[in-house]
Amino acid sequence: MLKERARILAVSIFLLDLALVSAAFLCAFLVRSSVMPRVAPQAFPSSLYPLSSYLLLLPLALLIWGALLLSSGRYRSHRTVPLLDEAWAILRVCASGAIIFTLALFVGRLDEQLLVDDRVSRLWVLLFGVFACLFLLTEKLALRLTSRYVRSHGLNYRTVLIVGTTPTAVKIAESIHGHRFWGYRILGFIHNNGANGANGDSPAHASIGPYPVLGRVEDIPRIVESNVVDDVIFAVTRRDLDRMEDLFLSLEEQGIRTRFAMDLFPHTRARVELEELDGMPLLSFATTPTSQLQLMAKRALDVVLASGVLVLGLPLAGFIALAIKLTSGGQVLFRQTRCGLNGRFFTIYKFRTMVADAEERRLDLLHLNEMDGPVFKLRSDPRVTAFGRFLRRFSLDELPQLWNVLRGDMSLVGPRPPIPEEVAKYQRWQRRRLSMKPGLTCLWQISGRNDLDFDRWMQLDLEYIDSWSPMLDLKILLRTIPVVLTGKGAS
């Protein structure tokens, strides 16, 4: 019942968000086509296509904004989400939406006539993003203030019973007490009288802070029957769970939601999620992103941008291929086995920048390696051709890897794919960089590339995995552009 109500509320808010995005779309057109020409007719001429032409772009806008809003995770319960975090998420969504919408207009060639006449106003796109941001922020603030007002007046709150008097239980109570607007009220604590008293609980007290200790575990059925209890939070040790199975079943029978404060492995950095496999609950620990919506958005961005750049870059690729043939002969493409996601082998493609027998001559140059760790890097590598050095400086040799992106072997953003011989020499902590799909660029590329030592390179890759988000990918892509144009850190 509660899940169904939460789902209906989330869908309602999502539809309201899309309605506000549509309103922002129309308001931006109204301001650009009517208000600004009156205020400054010379700076802002009114020669725009009619609204009916612009409305053809509304489904695209709703698709982009809808996908970004869903992937942002904004439709779960916000009782415990700070307002500033929600506002920052909305700002990221709107900025990303405006950027992707603009890229779709120019890369996708959705309406070539409009683009040629330059009457899909760039200012209108900017106004659209600004209005969408203002409308969504106002909506979230209004919903938040309304919820806080209702809860502060004793409505829409949930009564919580905490089982355990451990430090974890006390910490949960302090968090709830310090955030009354979450809409939770603590009824009290239950002392967990474990076997032989060895359960990690402190001795029974009359109260802990402002909240009473209402009894022991065996008293819970009586307490639940004589009080309003919406949630029971178990903050007990793992060994106490088996003997509480009957209590769990009793609470389930009465429709009371139970929660378990999981502190199974306190030293792990992995995120904990509860999943289901054919009706069987699985507790999952993952250090990599698990949001399927966000990963789908990442893949969609890969396909759109990679296909667009490949099509636009075909003339350049043809010129590079011809130049390689004329300057050094041999094969145009260099193929090499690399390690992808979780060690999967795949063939990577690059424009050849070295002499034909480069791999055979590699052993003769190992003593000149300038990079620590298992990788081989040499700034003045004698195997690199003159034209190859130019390609490497501006990363043009990696253009064929866009085909790897389209195939799904790689992503636009991710740790660079290593060769199997390097992976075999990795330390255990370094292997975690293989847990995410490799990419064309990452934090290493925009932080100095070959100017960094190997350990710092690995640390940057792990930082990317731990803090990944679609917005981080966009930031890295944008920061990669000046790095490529200036050839910073290239060898």
mmCIF file of N, CA and C in Angstrom, residues 215-285:
data_model
loop_
_atom_site.group_PDB
_atom_site.id
_atom_site.type_symbol
_atom_site.label_atom_id
_atom_site.label_comp_id
_atom_site.label_asym_id
_atom_site.label_seq_id
_atom_site.Cartn_x
_atom_site.Cartn_y
_atom_site.Cartn_z
ATOM 1 N N GLY A 215 11.215 -1.247 26.789
ATOM 2 C CA GLY A 215 11.223 -2.633 27.227
ATOM 3 C C GLY A 215 12.264 -3.431 26.479
ATOM 4 N N ARG A 216 12.055 -4.746 26.466
ATOM 5 C CA ARG A 216 12.965 -5.657 25.800
ATOM 6 C C ARG A 216 12.304 -6.241 24.550
ATOM 7 N N VAL A 217 13.057 -7.073 23.829
ATOM 8 C CA VAL A 217 12.566 -7.601 22.560
ATOM 9 C C VAL A 217 11.242 -8.333 22.742
ATOM 10 N N GLU A 218 11.117 -9.110 23.822
ATOM 11 C CA GLU A 218 9.893 -9.875 24.016
ATOM 12 C C GLU A 218 8.675 -8.987 24.301
ATOM 13 N N ASP A 219 8.921 -7.701 24.592
ATOM 14 C CA ASP A 219 7.816 -6.774 24.853
ATOM 15 C C ASP A 219 7.295 -6.102 23.587
ATOM 16 N N ILE A 220 7.955 -6.313 22.453
ATOM 17 C CA ILE A 220 7.585 -5.594 21.233
ATOM 18 C C ILE A 220 6.138 -5.867 20.816
ATOM 19 N N PRO A 221 5.635 -7.139 20.806
ATOM 20 C CA PRO A 221 4.241 -7.342 20.417
ATOM 21 C C PRO A 221 3.256 -6.524 21.256
ATOM 22 N N ARG A 222 3.491 -6.475 22.577
ATOM 23 C CA ARG A 222 2.609 -5.679 23.441
ATOM 24 C C ARG A 222 2.704 -4.193 23.121
ATOM 25 N N ILE A 223 3.933 -3.697 22.870
ATOM 26 C CA ILE A 223 4.128 -2.268 22.597
ATOM 27 C C ILE A 223 3.468 -1.883 21.275
ATOM 28 N N VAL A 224 3.604 -2.759 20.268
ATOM 29 C CA VAL A 224 3.009 -2.479 18.957
ATOM 30 C C VAL A 224 1.484 -2.461 19.038
ATOM 31 N N GLU A 225 0.928 -3.359 19.837
ATOM 32 C CA GLU A 225 -0.530 -3.425 19.941
ATOM 33 C C GLU A 225 -1.122 -2.254 20.700
ATOM 34 N N SER A 226 -0.342 -1.668 21.602
ATOM 35 C CA SER A 226 -0.877 -0.588 22.437
ATOM 36 C C SER A 226 -0.440 0.806 21.990
ATOM 37 N N ASN A 227 0.321 0.900 20.886
ATOM 38 C CA ASN A 227 0.787 2.192 20.386
ATOM 39 C C ASN A 227 0.676 2.213 18.861
ATOM 40 N N VAL A 228 0.702 3.430 18.318
ATOM 41 C CA VAL A 228 0.770 3.587 16.863
ATOM 42 C C VAL A 228 2.227 3.443 16.441
ATOM 43 N N VAL A 229 2.530 2.415 15.655
ATOM 44 C CA VAL A 229 3.893 2.161 15.171
ATOM 45 C C VAL A 229 3.838 1.948 13.660
ATOM 46 N N ASP A 230 4.526 2.804 12.921
ATOM 47 C CA ASP A 230 4.574 2.689 11.467
ATOM 48 C C ASP A 230 5.809 1.940 10.983
ATOM 49 N N ASP A 231 6.943 2.156 11.643
ATOM 50 C CA ASP A 231 8.209 1.545 11.229
ATOM 51 C C ASP A 231 8.944 1.016 12.452
ATOM 52 N N VAL A 232 9.600 -0.112 12.280
ATOM 53 C CA VAL A 232 10.489 -0.652 13.306
ATOM 54 C C VAL A 232 11.879 -0.767 12.686
ATOM 55 N N ILE A 233 12.844 -0.101 13.288
ATOM 56 C CA ILE A 233 14.219 -0.127 12.795
ATOM 57 C C ILE A 233 15.047 -1.006 13.727
ATOM 58 N N PHE A 234 15.657 -2.048 13.161
ATOM 59 C CA PHE A 234 16.499 -2.956 13.933
ATOM 60 C C PHE A 234 17.955 -2.507 13.799
ATOM 61 N N ALA A 235 18.544 -2.094 14.907
ATOM 62 C CA ALA A 235 19.956 -1.717 14.943
ATOM 63 C C ALA A 235 20.661 -2.706 15.861
ATOM 64 N N VAL A 236 20.723 -3.958 15.399
ATOM 65 C CA VAL A 236 21.281 -5.047 16.195
ATOM 66 C C VAL A 236 22.401 -5.705 15.402
ATOM 67 N N THR A 237 23.086 -6.635 16.056
ATOM 68 C CA THR A 237 24.199 -7.319 15.400
ATOM 69 C C THR A 237 23.684 -8.466 14.537
ATOM 70 N N ARG A 238 24.542 -8.955 13.638
ATOM 71 C CA ARG A 238 24.139 -10.012 12.716
ATOM 72 C C ARG A 238 23.717 -11.286 13.440
ATOM 73 N N ARG A 239 24.396 -11.603 14.532
ATOM 74 C CA ARG A 239 24.084 -12.875 15.200
ATOM 75 C C ARG A 239 22.733 -12.849 15.911
ATOM 76 N N ASP A 240 22.175 -11.630 16.103
ATOM 77 C CA ASP A 240 20.882 -11.534 16.762
ATOM 78 C C ASP A 240 19.709 -11.699 15.808
ATOM 79 N N LEU A 241 19.973 -11.653 14.490
ATOM 80 C CA LEU A 241 18.873 -11.664 13.528
ATOM 81 C C LEU A 241 18.142 -13.011 13.495
ATOM 82 N N ASP A 242 18.902 -14.124 13.610
ATOM 83 C CA ASP A 242 18.267 -15.439 13.514
ATOM 84 C C ASP A 242 17.202 -15.623 14.581
ATOM 85 N N ARG A 243 17.476 -15.184 15.794
ATOM 86 C CA ARG A 243 16.511 -15.407 16.873
ATOM 87 C C ARG A 243 15.338 -14.429 16.810
ATOM 88 N N MET A 244 15.396 -13.482 15.862
ATOM 89 C CA MET A 244 14.313 -12.510 15.733
ATOM 90 C C MET A 244 13.408 -12.807 14.544
ATOM 91 N N GLU A 245 13.568 -13.996 13.939
ATOM 92 C CA GLU A 245 12.772 -14.308 12.763
ATOM 93 C C GLU A 245 11.280 -14.281 13.069
ATOM 94 N N ASP A 246 10.867 -14.867 14.197
ATOM 95 C CA ASP A 246 9.450 -14.876 14.551
ATOM 96 C C ASP A 246 8.926 -13.461 14.738
ATOM 97 N N LEU A 247 9.753 -12.594 15.289
ATOM 98 C CA LEU A 247 9.343 -11.199 15.482
ATOM 99 C C LEU A 247 9.158 -10.497 14.140
ATOM 100 N N PHE A 248 10.078 -10.740 13.198
ATOM 101 C CA PHE A 248 9.937 -10.175 11.852
ATOM 102 C C PHE A 248 8.623 -10.617 11.220
ATOM 103 N N LEU A 249 8.329 -11.924 11.332
ATOM 104 C CA LEU A 249 7.103 -12.451 10.736
ATOM 105 C C LEU A 249 5.866 -11.852 11.393
ATOM 106 N N SER A 250 5.945 -11.646 12.693
ATOM 107 C CA SER A 250 4.810 -11.047 13.408
ATOM 108 C C SER A 250 4.559 -9.618 12.950
ATOM 109 N N LEU A 251 5.611 -8.840 12.794
ATOM 110 C CA LEU A 251 5.465 -7.461 12.328
ATOM 111 C C LEU A 251 4.979 -7.424 10.882
ATOM 112 N N GLU A 252 5.484 -8.349 10.065
ATOM 113 C CA GLU A 252 5.042 -8.423 8.678
ATOM 114 C C GLU A 252 3.551 -8.740 8.607
ATOM 115 N N GLU A 253 3.100 -9.658 9.474
ATOM 116 C CA GLU A 253 1.689 -10.049 9.494
ATOM 117 C C GLU A 253 0.785 -8.859 9.821
ATOM 118 N N GLN A 254 1.311 -7.924 10.619
ATOM 119 C CA GLN A 254 0.530 -6.754 11.010
ATOM 120 C C GLN A 254 0.699 -5.581 10.045
ATOM 121 N N GLY A 255 1.497 -5.766 9.004
ATOM 122 C CA GLY A 255 1.667 -4.709 8.010
ATOM 123 C C GLY A 255 2.596 -3.596 8.433
ATOM 124 N N ILE A 256 3.449 -3.863 9.394
ATOM 125 C CA ILE A 256 4.387 -2.844 9.893
ATOM 126 C C ILE A 256 5.710 -2.983 9.148
ATOM 127 N N ARG A 257 6.184 -1.892 8.599
ATOM 128 C CA ARG A 257 7.434 -1.928 7.835
ATOM 129 C C ARG A 257 8.624 -2.076 8.779
ATOM 130 N N THR A 258 9.511 -2.994 8.471
ATOM 131 C CA THR A 258 10.716 -3.207 9.278
ATOM 132 C C THR A 258 11.942 -2.850 8.459
ATOM 133 N N ARG A 259 12.921 -2.306 9.135
ATOM 134 C CA ARG A 259 14.183 -1.926 8.491
ATOM 135 C C ARG A 259 15.339 -2.416 9.336
ATOM 136 N N PHE A 260 16.430 -2.718 8.661
ATOM 137 C CA PHE A 260 17.614 -3.212 9.337
ATOM 138 C C PHE A 260 18.781 -2.283 9.046
ATOM 139 N N ALA A 261 19.359 -1.730 10.085
ATOM 140 C CA ALA A 261 20.516 -0.850 9.925
ATOM 141 C C ALA A 261 21.726 -1.715 9.612
ATOM 142 N N MET A 262 22.108 -1.743 8.344
ATOM 143 C CA MET A 262 23.148 -2.664 7.895
ATOM 144 C C MET A 262 24.536 -2.088 8.150
ATOM 145 N N ASP A 263 25.262 -2.741 8.980
ATOM 146 C CA ASP A 263 26.657 -2.391 9.230
ATOM 147 C C ASP A 263 27.457 -3.694 9.191
ATOM 148 N N LEU A 264 27.210 -4.478 8.099
ATOM 149 C CA LEU A 264 27.775 -5.819 8.021
ATOM 150 C C LEU A 264 29.290 -5.793 7.917
ATOM 151 N N PHE A 265 29.788 -4.930 7.029
ATOM 152 C CA PHE A 265 31.231 -4.812 6.821
ATOM 153 C C PHE A 265 31.596 -3.334 6.935
ATOM 154 N N PRO A 266 31.884 -2.857 8.142
ATOM 155 C CA PRO A 266 32.053 -1.411 8.357
ATOM 156 C C PRO A 266 33.209 -0.786 7.601
ATOM 157 N N HIS A 267 34.142 -1.597 7.105
ATOM 158 C CA HIS A 267 35.316 -1.025 6.449
ATOM 159 C C HIS A 267 35.215 -1.038 4.926
ATOM 160 N N THR A 268 34.112 -1.538 4.380
ATOM 161 C CA THR A 268 33.982 -1.589 2.932
ATOM 162 C C THR A 268 33.554 -0.238 2.374
ATOM 163 N N ARG A 269 34.005 0.055 1.143
ATOM 164 C CA ARG A 269 33.606 1.288 0.473
ATOM 165 C C ARG A 269 32.427 1.051 -0.478
ATOM 166 N N ALA A 270 32.027 -0.210 -0.635
ATOM 167 C CA ALA A 270 30.981 -0.558 -1.601
ATOM 168 C C ALA A 270 29.623 -0.028 -1.151
ATOM 169 N N ARG A 271 28.804 0.341 -2.147
ATOM 170 C CA ARG A 271 27.422 0.716 -1.884
ATOM 171 C C ARG A 271 26.599 -0.554 -1.727
ATOM 172 N N VAL A 272 25.664 -0.527 -0.782
ATOM 173 C CA VAL A 272 24.852 -1.701 -0.480
ATOM 174 C C VAL A 272 23.462 -1.491 -1.059
ATOM 175 N N GLU A 273 22.988 -2.491 -1.808
ATOM 176 C CA GLU A 273 21.651 -2.427 -2.392
ATOM 177 C C GLU A 273 20.953 -3.762 -2.213
ATOM 178 N N LEU A 274 19.649 -3.710 -2.035
ATOM 179 C CA LEU A 274 18.849 -4.919 -1.937
ATOM 180 C C LEU A 274 18.196 -5.177 -3.283
ATOM 181 N N GLU A 275 18.475 -6.333 -3.864
ATOM 182 C CA GLU A 275 17.927 -6.715 -5.158
ATOM 183 C C GLU A 275 17.113 -7.996 -5.005
ATOM 184 N N GLU A 276 16.478 -8.390 -6.087
ATOM 185 C CA GLU A 276 15.651 -9.589 -6.052
ATOM 186 C C GLU A 276 15.943 -10.433 -7.273
ATOM 187 N N LEU A 277 16.142 -11.723 -7.069
ATOM 188 C CA LEU A 277 16.394 -12.665 -8.150
ATOM 189 C C LEU A 277 15.359 -13.779 -8.064
ATOM 190 N N ASP A 278 14.375 -13.708 -8.975
ATOM 191 C CA ASP A 278 13.314 -14.706 -9.001
ATOM 192 C C ASP A 278 12.677 -14.877 -7.619
ATOM 193 N N GLY A 279 12.392 -13.737 -6.971
ATOM 194 C CA GLY A 279 11.752 -13.766 -5.661
ATOM 195 C C GLY A 279 12.698 -13.929 -4.497
ATOM 196 N N MET A 280 13.985 -14.169 -4.771
ATOM 197 C CA MET A 280 14.958 -14.347 -3.694
ATOM 198 C C MET A 280 15.711 -13.038 -3.454
ATOM 199 N N PRO A 281 15.642 -12.483 -2.230
ATOM 200 C CA PRO A 281 16.338 -11.219 -1.959
ATOM 201 C C PRO A 281 17.852 -11.407 -1.939
ATOM 202 N N LEU A 282 18.547 -10.505 -2.583
ATOM 203 C CA LEU A 282 20.009 -10.523 -2.618
ATOM 204 C C LEU A 282 20.540 -9.198 -2.106
ATOM 205 N N LEU A 283 21.482 -9.253 -1.204
ATOM 206 C CA LEU A 283 22.145 -8.050 -0.709
ATOM 207 C C LEU A 283 23.396 -7.842 -1.552
ATOM 208 N N SER A 284 23.422 -6.762 -2.315
ATOM 209 C CA SER A 284 24.505 -6.534 -3.277
ATOM 210 C C SER A 284 25.453 -5.453 -2.777
ATOM 211 N N PHE A 285 26.744 -5.692 -2.963
ATOM 212 C CA PHE A 285 27.781 -4.718 -2.629
ATOM 213 C C PHE A 285 28.498 -4.365 -3.930
#
